[in-house]
mmCIF file of C-alpha atoms in Angstrom:
data_model
loop_
_atom_site.group_PDB
_atom_site.id
_atom_site.type_symbol
_atom_site.label_atom_id
_atom_site.label_comp_id
_atom_site.label_asym_id
_atom_site.label_seq_id
_atom_site.Cartn_x
_atom_site.Cartn_y
_atom_site.Cartn_z
ATOM 1 C CA ASP A 1 0.000 0.000 0.000
ATOM 2 C CA VAL A 2 1.121 3.501 -0.803
ATOM 3 C CA LYS A 3 1.813 5.520 2.268
ATOM 4 C CA VAL A 4 2.008 9.301 2.392
ATOM 5 C CA THR A 5 2.734 10.777 5.778
ATOM 6 C CA GLN A 6 2.659 14.363 6.970
ATOM 7 C CA SER A 7 4.683 15.595 9.907
ATOM 8 C CA SER A 8 1.809 16.966 11.972
ATOM 9 C CA ARG A 9 -1.962 16.520 12.090
ATOM 10 C CA TYR A 10 -2.553 19.802 13.910
ATOM 11 C CA LEU A 11 -0.364 22.870 14.180
ATOM 12 C CA VAL A 12 -0.837 26.237 15.867
ATOM 13 C CA LYS A 13 1.497 29.075 14.914
ATOM 14 C CA ARG A 14 1.669 32.823 15.412
ATOM 15 C CA THR A 15 1.558 35.458 12.699
ATOM 16 C CA GLY A 16 5.013 36.071 11.260
ATOM 17 C CA GLU A 17 6.457 32.683 12.200
ATOM 18 C CA LYS A 18 8.210 30.536 9.609
ATOM 19 C CA VAL A 19 6.350 27.258 9.267
ATOM 20 C CA PHE A 20 7.582 23.979 7.806
ATOM 21 C CA LEU A 21 5.191 21.253 6.700
ATOM 22 C CA GLU A 22 6.832 17.969 5.808
ATOM 23 C CA CYS A 23 5.535 15.216 3.561
ATOM 24 C CA VAL A 24 7.109 11.810 2.961
ATOM 25 C CA GLN A 25 6.014 9.078 0.554
ATOM 26 C CA ASP A 26 7.323 5.532 0.474
ATOM 27 C CA MET A 27 6.513 4.457 -3.092
ATOM 28 C CA ASP A 28 9.286 6.119 -5.077
ATOM 29 C CA HIS A 29 6.775 8.369 -6.844
ATOM 30 C CA GLU A 30 8.142 11.012 -9.183
ATOM 31 C CA ASN A 31 5.414 13.581 -8.582
ATOM 32 C CA MET A 32 4.453 15.277 -5.366
ATOM 33 C CA PHE A 33 1.917 18.006 -4.650
ATOM 34 C CA TRP A 34 0.837 20.440 -1.980
ATOM 35 C CA TYR A 35 -2.780 21.586 -1.766
ATOM 36 C CA ARG A 36 -4.797 23.601 0.653
ATOM 37 C CA GLN A 37 -8.451 22.875 1.258
ATOM 38 C CA ASP A 38 -10.919 25.488 2.434
ATOM 39 C CA PRO A 39 -14.707 25.220 2.834
ATOM 40 C CA GLY A 40 -16.516 26.160 -0.353
ATOM 41 C CA LEU A 41 -13.272 26.458 -2.321
ATOM 42 C CA GLY A 42 -12.231 22.836 -2.550
ATOM 43 C CA LEU A 43 -8.626 21.769 -3.010
ATOM 44 C CA ARG A 44 -6.330 24.347 -4.568
ATOM 45 C CA LEU A 45 -2.868 23.507 -5.834
ATOM 46 C CA ILE A 46 -0.046 25.457 -4.200
ATOM 47 C CA TYR A 47 3.044 23.810 -5.722
ATOM 48 C CA PHE A 48 3.983 20.555 -7.336
ATOM 49 C CA SER A 49 7.230 18.787 -8.135
ATOM 50 C CA TYR A 50 7.908 16.211 -10.816
ATOM 51 C CA ASP A 51 11.479 15.431 -9.820
ATOM 52 C CA VAL A 52 14.084 16.096 -7.182
ATOM 53 C CA LYS A 53 14.969 19.785 -7.010
ATOM 54 C CA MET A 54 12.248 20.584 -9.556
ATOM 55 C CA LYS A 55 9.172 22.601 -8.668
ATOM 56 C CA GLU A 56 6.294 24.240 -10.439
ATOM 57 C CA LYS A 57 3.900 26.868 -9.158
ATOM 58 C CA GLY A 58 0.309 25.899 -8.824
ATOM 59 C CA ASP A 59 -2.677 28.209 -8.626
ATOM 60 C CA ILE A 60 -1.934 29.901 -5.308
ATOM 61 C CA PRO A 61 1.847 29.949 -4.651
ATOM 62 C CA GLU A 62 1.989 33.410 -3.069
ATOM 63 C CA GLY A 63 3.313 33.283 0.483
ATOM 64 C CA TYR A 64 4.629 29.733 0.082
ATOM 65 C CA SER A 65 7.799 28.043 -1.057
ATOM 66 C CA VAL A 66 8.767 24.391 -1.387
ATOM 67 C CA SER A 67 11.803 22.180 -1.197
ATOM 68 C CA ARG A 68 12.473 18.780 -2.680
ATOM 69 C CA GLU A 69 15.992 17.648 -1.872
ATOM 70 C CA LYS A 70 15.144 13.937 -1.860
ATOM 71 C CA LYS A 71 12.660 12.047 -3.969
ATOM 72 C CA GLU A 72 10.583 10.858 -1.045
ATOM 73 C CA ARG A 73 10.283 14.190 0.753
ATOM 74 C CA PHE A 74 8.471 17.379 -0.265
ATOM 75 C CA SER A 75 8.386 20.289 2.158
ATOM 76 C CA LEU A 76 6.052 23.273 2.157
ATOM 77 C CA ILE A 77 7.348 26.448 3.768
ATOM 78 C CA LEU A 78 5.319 29.412 4.912
ATOM 79 C CA GLU A 79 7.943 32.137 5.028
ATOM 80 C CA SER A 80 5.941 34.431 7.314
ATOM 81 C CA ALA A 81 2.662 32.904 8.400
ATOM 82 C CA SER A 82 -0.459 35.009 8.141
ATOM 83 C CA THR A 83 -3.983 34.421 9.432
ATOM 84 C CA ASN A 84 -5.285 33.872 5.895
ATOM 85 C CA GLN A 85 -3.053 30.816 5.676
ATOM 86 C CA THR A 86 -5.147 29.059 8.311
ATOM 87 C CA SER A 87 -6.319 26.002 6.410
ATOM 88 C CA MET A 88 -6.084 22.243 5.893
ATOM 89 C CA TYR A 89 -2.917 21.355 3.981
ATOM 90 C CA LEU A 90 -2.835 18.140 2.003
ATOM 91 C CA CYS A 91 0.182 16.527 0.425
ATOM 92 C CA ALA A 92 -0.133 14.000 -2.393
ATOM 93 C CA SER A 93 2.142 11.868 -4.527
ATOM 94 C CA SER A 94 1.621 10.109 -7.829
ATOM 95 C CA TRP A 95 3.421 8.077 -10.457
ATOM 96 C CA THR A 96 0.649 7.563 -12.956
ATOM 97 C CA GLU A 97 -2.470 9.676 -12.816
ATOM 98 C CA THR A 98 -3.712 8.428 -9.467
ATOM 99 C CA GLN A 99 -2.938 10.736 -6.588
ATOM 100 C CA TYR A 100 -2.378 9.374 -3.081
ATOM 101 C CA PHE A 101 -2.971 11.811 -0.279
ATOM 102 C CA GLY A 102 -1.553 12.151 3.178
ATOM 103 C CA PRO A 103 -3.882 12.623 6.169
ATOM 104 C CA GLY A 104 -3.530 16.399 6.112
ATOM 105 C CA THR A 105 -2.227 19.048 8.486
ATOM 106 C CA ARG A 106 -4.738 21.431 9.989
ATOM 107 C CA LEU A 107 -2.862 24.710 10.517
ATOM 108 C CA LEU A 108 -4.178 27.528 12.658
ATOM 109 C CA VAL A 109 -2.336 30.850 12.476
ATOM 110 C CA LEU A 110 -3.144 33.201 15.344
ATOM 111 C CA ARG B 1 -16.298 30.767 -14.280
ATOM 112 C CA LYS B 2 -14.617 28.052 -12.198
ATOM 113 C CA GLU B 3 -12.609 25.468 -14.104
ATOM 114 C CA VAL B 4 -14.542 22.599 -12.555
ATOM 115 C CA GLU B 5 -18.078 22.991 -11.267
ATOM 116 C CA GLN B 6 -20.246 20.476 -9.463
ATOM 117 C CA ASP B 7 -23.772 20.220 -8.134
ATOM 118 C CA PRO B 8 -23.773 22.331 -4.958
ATOM 119 C CA GLY B 9 -25.447 19.725 -2.756
ATOM 120 C CA PRO B 10 -25.871 18.445 -0.168
ATOM 121 C CA PHE B 11 -27.805 15.441 -1.366
ATOM 122 C CA ASN B 12 -29.820 13.623 1.307
ATOM 123 C CA VAL B 13 -31.167 10.309 0.044
ATOM 124 C CA PRO B 14 -32.652 7.193 1.655
ATOM 125 C CA GLU B 15 -30.806 3.890 1.603
ATOM 126 C CA GLY B 16 -31.358 2.055 -1.642
ATOM 127 C CA ALA B 17 -31.884 5.208 -3.694
ATOM 128 C CA THR B 18 -30.125 6.011 -6.947
ATOM 129 C CA VAL B 19 -28.293 9.324 -6.988
ATOM 130 C CA ALA B 20 -26.494 11.145 -9.792
ATOM 131 C CA PHE B 21 -23.795 13.798 -9.526
ATOM 132 C CA ASN B 22 -22.935 16.200 -12.311
ATOM 133 C CA CYS B 23 -19.708 17.970 -13.105
ATOM 134 C CA THR B 24 -18.713 20.374 -15.868
ATOM 135 C CA TYR B 25 -15.241 21.556 -16.808
ATOM 136 C CA SER B 26 -14.190 24.551 -18.854
ATOM 137 C CA ASN B 27 -10.758 23.564 -20.189
ATOM 138 C CA SER B 28 -11.126 21.714 -23.484
ATOM 139 C CA ALA B 29 -7.475 20.600 -23.228
ATOM 140 C CA SER B 30 -8.274 18.406 -20.221
ATOM 141 C CA GLN B 31 -7.292 14.833 -20.961
ATOM 142 C CA SER B 32 -8.039 12.780 -17.874
ATOM 143 C CA PHE B 33 -10.994 12.694 -15.543
ATOM 144 C CA PHE B 34 -11.645 11.186 -12.153
ATOM 145 C CA TRP B 35 -14.014 10.933 -9.253
ATOM 146 C CA TYR B 36 -12.495 11.035 -5.782
ATOM 147 C CA ARG B 37 -14.273 10.390 -2.523
ATOM 148 C CA GLN B 38 -13.533 12.266 0.696
ATOM 149 C CA ASP B 39 -14.941 11.109 4.016
ATOM 150 C CA CYS B 40 -15.449 13.646 6.771
ATOM 151 C CA ARG B 41 -12.074 14.807 8.159
ATOM 152 C CA LYS B 42 -10.189 12.349 5.952
ATOM 153 C CA GLU B 43 -8.051 12.670 2.861
ATOM 154 C CA PRO B 44 -9.466 12.255 -0.664
ATOM 155 C CA LYS B 45 -9.167 8.821 -2.242
ATOM 156 C CA LEU B 46 -9.608 7.791 -5.847
ATOM 157 C CA LEU B 47 -13.038 6.313 -6.480
ATOM 158 C CA MET B 48 -12.716 5.756 -10.209
ATOM 159 C CA SER B 49 -11.258 7.109 -13.395
ATOM 160 C CA VAL B 50 -13.672 8.216 -16.109
ATOM 161 C CA TYR B 51 -13.247 7.070 -19.682
ATOM 162 C CA SER B 52 -14.871 8.288 -22.877
ATOM 163 C CA SER B 53 -16.648 4.982 -23.297
ATOM 164 C CA GLY B 54 -18.059 5.175 -19.796
ATOM 165 C CA ASN B 55 -17.134 2.751 -17.063
ATOM 166 C CA GLU B 56 -18.750 0.873 -14.261
ATOM 167 C CA ASP B 57 -17.481 -0.445 -10.944
ATOM 168 C CA GLY B 58 -20.129 -2.332 -9.053
ATOM 169 C CA ARG B 59 -22.840 0.130 -8.067
ATOM 170 C CA PHE B 60 -20.922 3.093 -9.492
ATOM 171 C CA THR B 61 -21.101 4.261 -13.111
ATOM 172 C CA ALA B 62 -19.134 7.163 -14.544
ATOM 173 C CA GLN B 63 -19.793 8.860 -17.869
ATOM 174 C CA LEU B 64 -17.860 11.438 -19.865
ATOM 175 C CA ASN B 65 -19.152 13.664 -22.627
ATOM 176 C CA ARG B 66 -16.186 15.499 -24.135
ATOM 177 C CA ALA B 67 -18.290 17.524 -26.548
ATOM 178 C CA SER B 68 -20.344 18.970 -23.690
ATOM 179 C CA GLN B 69 -17.411 18.927 -21.242
ATOM 180 C CA TYR B 70 -19.562 17.086 -18.782
ATOM 181 C CA ILE B 71 -18.881 14.233 -16.367
ATOM 182 C CA SER B 72 -21.363 12.287 -14.287
ATOM 183 C CA LEU B 73 -21.335 9.759 -11.478
ATOM 184 C CA LEU B 74 -24.274 7.482 -10.785
ATOM 185 C CA ILE B 75 -24.589 5.529 -7.557
ATOM 186 C CA ARG B 76 -27.201 2.785 -7.480
ATOM 187 C CA ASP B 77 -28.650 1.133 -4.373
ATOM 188 C CA SER B 78 -27.061 3.681 -2.016
ATOM 189 C CA LYS B 79 -25.556 2.411 1.233
ATOM 190 C CA LEU B 80 -25.012 4.286 4.478
ATOM 191 C CA SER B 81 -21.281 3.884 3.847
ATOM 192 C CA ASP B 82 -21.577 5.913 0.625
ATOM 193 C CA SER B 83 -22.032 9.074 2.716
ATOM 194 C CA ALA B 84 -19.101 11.288 1.790
ATOM 195 C CA THR B 85 -18.130 14.237 -0.390
ATOM 196 C CA TYR B 86 -17.552 13.369 -4.052
ATOM 197 C CA LEU B 87 -14.905 15.373 -5.875
ATOM 198 C CA CYS B 88 -14.734 15.737 -9.628
ATOM 199 C CA VAL B 89 -11.130 16.029 -10.840
ATOM 200 C CA VAL B 90 -9.713 16.855 -14.268
ATOM 201 C CA THR B 91 -6.208 17.314 -15.558
ATOM 202 C CA ARG B 92 -5.381 20.707 -16.920
ATOM 203 C CA ASP B 93 -2.948 19.783 -19.660
ATOM 204 C CA ASN B 94 -1.564 17.053 -21.861
ATOM 205 C CA TYR B 95 0.992 15.982 -19.283
ATOM 206 C CA GLY B 96 -1.672 14.770 -16.921
ATOM 207 C CA GLN B 97 -0.015 15.910 -13.743
ATOM 208 C CA ASN B 98 -1.674 19.236 -13.090
ATOM 209 C CA PHE B 99 -4.965 18.346 -11.424
ATOM 210 C CA VAL B 100 -7.919 20.630 -10.845
ATOM 211 C CA PHE B 101 -10.440 19.661 -8.188
ATOM 212 C CA GLY B 102 -14.069 20.637 -8.141
ATOM 213 C CA PRO B 103 -15.560 21.953 -4.882
ATOM 214 C CA GLY B 104 -17.270 18.626 -4.176
ATOM 215 C CA THR B 105 -20.825 17.459 -3.630
ATOM 216 C CA ARG B 106 -21.738 16.087 -0.231
ATOM 217 C CA LEU B 107 -23.917 13.001 -0.038
ATOM 218 C CA SER B 108 -25.728 11.804 3.065
ATOM 219 C CA VAL B 109 -27.451 8.428 2.830
ATOM 220 C CA LEU B 110 -30.130 8.165 5.482
ATOM 221 C CA PRO B 111 -31.436 4.972 7.132
#
């Protein structure tokens, strides 16, 4: 079974803090994704990566950056957290067209 | 206009009912189409891919109409365990790795 894990299920941070969200997959997938999910807006793509050290902006990259130093790990970085980044963050990986999601990190920025 | 639109829901149906979900997409370059299921407070999981010829998996049938840019999901003989949010997903380009999710339609199957 494909396993995608995220470093935290719940996270509380203060405005202005630098926040790291980690995602690890164990199936040697080439592609990895970060989404945020908000009520009424669905899942929106922040960044994706199709190879180590490669990254592509998604629909809402502003305020975020990513890092992929190893194939199995894709990190999302909030450089200076703001209250409008309070959301559910979902990581996914894929090899073919099927995406496998992690359990999500619910981030609250105060 | 949103790239992927779905029935707003929620749908509340009795056990055993047949329910249909509709989805439209605006990008004619979309190549691949899917239905995902998301249980409350869980991550989305692939329910089924959608092919031009239509496809069926047990009680679930998916249809695609490329000319109308329309996708449907039919659930027959609904079970309590079918209660979830159903997400329509399309790829944005020919490479098939840039996915766009619809907002989802919530289904509650009632005893």
